[in-house]
Amino acid sequence: MLTRKQYELLMFIHERLKETGVPPSFDEMKDALDLRSKSGIHRLITALEERGFIRRLPNRARAMEVVRLPESIAPGLGSPRSRGFSPSIIEGSLGRAPAQAGRTEAGDPAGMATIPVMGRIAAGVPIEAIQTHSHSISVPPELLGRGEHYALEVRGDSMIEAGILDGDTVLIRKTDSAESGDIVVALVDDEEATLKRLRKKGPSIALEAANPAYETRIFGPGRVRIQGRLVALFRQY
């Protein structure tokens, strides 16, 4: 499956090749996807190439070809103009505490709730938001409050002093608001997701690492969207 941005870029390249036989430039791709920088296009192209949808041809500038088109994109992404990191929470008891004690999904340990794992989140330099339901985990229902929940696998070391290590799985309550000091899933410029501590400074938002090797990044109004708040984390030994 592909994220919305990956799908949009793949189809844009495909249509341009059909029309002209020449792939679009990075500037054209950036403008078509309404991204602020070409670095986002580089990440999208790399992801498409790694997934086997496109192939970059050696020794030729801008040369690439579409190898195949996707059978599907990640569910719940909506229209191409929809914005934001929107994990696909399956309705029912998935991602929610069981309504009654002892109610479980088939095959789950008694009394446990099933939570979808929606890919990886960067605890370091922001990465492209991943919206694919890769698998599920079972968690004690007492960890869940009201609302929907999802899980993400942590990549990076920027939150180590908050006890969040590379390889941990974090449990997130889906919300678009948070208090200053909360650890949140933040979407930057509608294209990059990161796990950081939120600090509010007037109309600006600061995303603060818990590792002195990383700088606090400050963003103006409208550049950061809160996609969830950290509830718990899990670690395998």
XYZ file of C-alpha atoms in Angstrom, residues 17-115:
99
model
C 5.164 10.022 -19.021
C 2.027 9.039 -20.933
C 1.535 12.588 -22.208
C 5.098 13.618 -23.080
C 7.349 10.597 -22.657
C 9.499 12.683 -20.295
C 9.262 12.519 -16.493
C 8.524 15.760 -14.635
C 11.273 17.777 -12.982
C 11.622 17.880 -9.212
C 10.287 21.447 -9.220
C 7.232 20.333 -11.184
C 6.656 17.448 -8.778
C 7.040 19.775 -5.782
C 4.495 22.224 -7.204
C 2.070 19.482 -8.231
C 2.037 18.024 -4.696
C 2.062 21.459 -3.049
C 5.186 20.695 -1.013
C 7.447 23.359 0.409
C 10.763 21.783 -0.561
C 12.270 19.280 -2.967
C 13.590 17.215 -0.044
C 10.086 15.822 0.394
C 10.061 14.747 -3.261
C 13.410 12.991 -2.808
C 11.964 10.988 0.097
C 8.809 10.090 -1.842
C 10.766 8.941 -4.895
C 13.074 6.845 -2.731
C 10.057 5.225 -1.065
C 8.430 4.468 -4.433
C 11.659 2.989 -5.745
C 12.142 0.841 -2.643
C 8.577 -0.465 -3.017
C 9.171 -1.358 -6.667
C 6.780 1.157 -8.266
C 9.371 3.210 -10.151
C 12.912 2.679 -11.419
C 15.507 5.421 -11.794
C 17.630 4.907 -14.888
C 21.406 5.315 -14.432
C 23.535 7.914 -16.230
C 20.521 9.910 -17.414
C 19.332 13.080 -15.701
C 15.676 13.016 -14.578
C 15.270 9.572 -16.170
C 12.823 7.232 -14.479
C 10.108 4.818 -15.458
C 6.962 3.529 -13.802
C 7.331 -0.204 -13.218
C 3.832 -0.857 -11.915
C 0.781 0.909 -10.544
C -0.657 0.167 -7.099
C -3.603 -2.107 -6.550
C -4.581 -0.005 -3.558
C -3.512 2.846 -1.319
C -3.661 2.913 2.444
C -7.346 2.809 3.491
C -8.995 5.899 4.888
C -6.854 8.422 3.015
C -9.814 10.101 1.352
C -9.557 12.382 -1.646
C -6.183 13.495 -3.053
C -6.714 16.936 -1.511
C -7.333 15.656 1.993
C -4.621 16.739 4.441
C -3.021 15.366 7.540
C -1.711 12.185 9.045
C -4.923 10.181 9.489
C -4.331 6.656 10.727
C -6.961 4.222 9.527
C -8.622 3.094 12.733
C -10.824 0.087 12.058
C -14.262 0.501 13.566
C -15.505 -1.768 16.312
C -13.347 -2.795 19.250
C -10.083 -2.319 17.332
C -8.303 0.619 18.924
C -10.857 0.915 21.729
C -11.133 -0.563 25.174
C -13.630 -3.453 25.292
C -17.074 -2.253 26.300
C -17.414 -5.087 28.801
C -14.832 -6.884 30.901
C -13.679 -10.053 29.208
C -14.794 -8.952 25.719
C -11.947 -9.588 23.246
C -11.182 -10.080 19.595
C -10.903 -13.704 18.494
C -7.457 -15.078 19.316
C -6.507 -12.251 21.700
C -5.621 -12.863 25.345
C -8.619 -12.540 27.643
C -9.363 -8.953 28.632
C -6.952 -7.369 26.123
C -7.781 -4.672 23.574
C -6.539 -4.807 19.973
C -4.642 -1.766 18.677
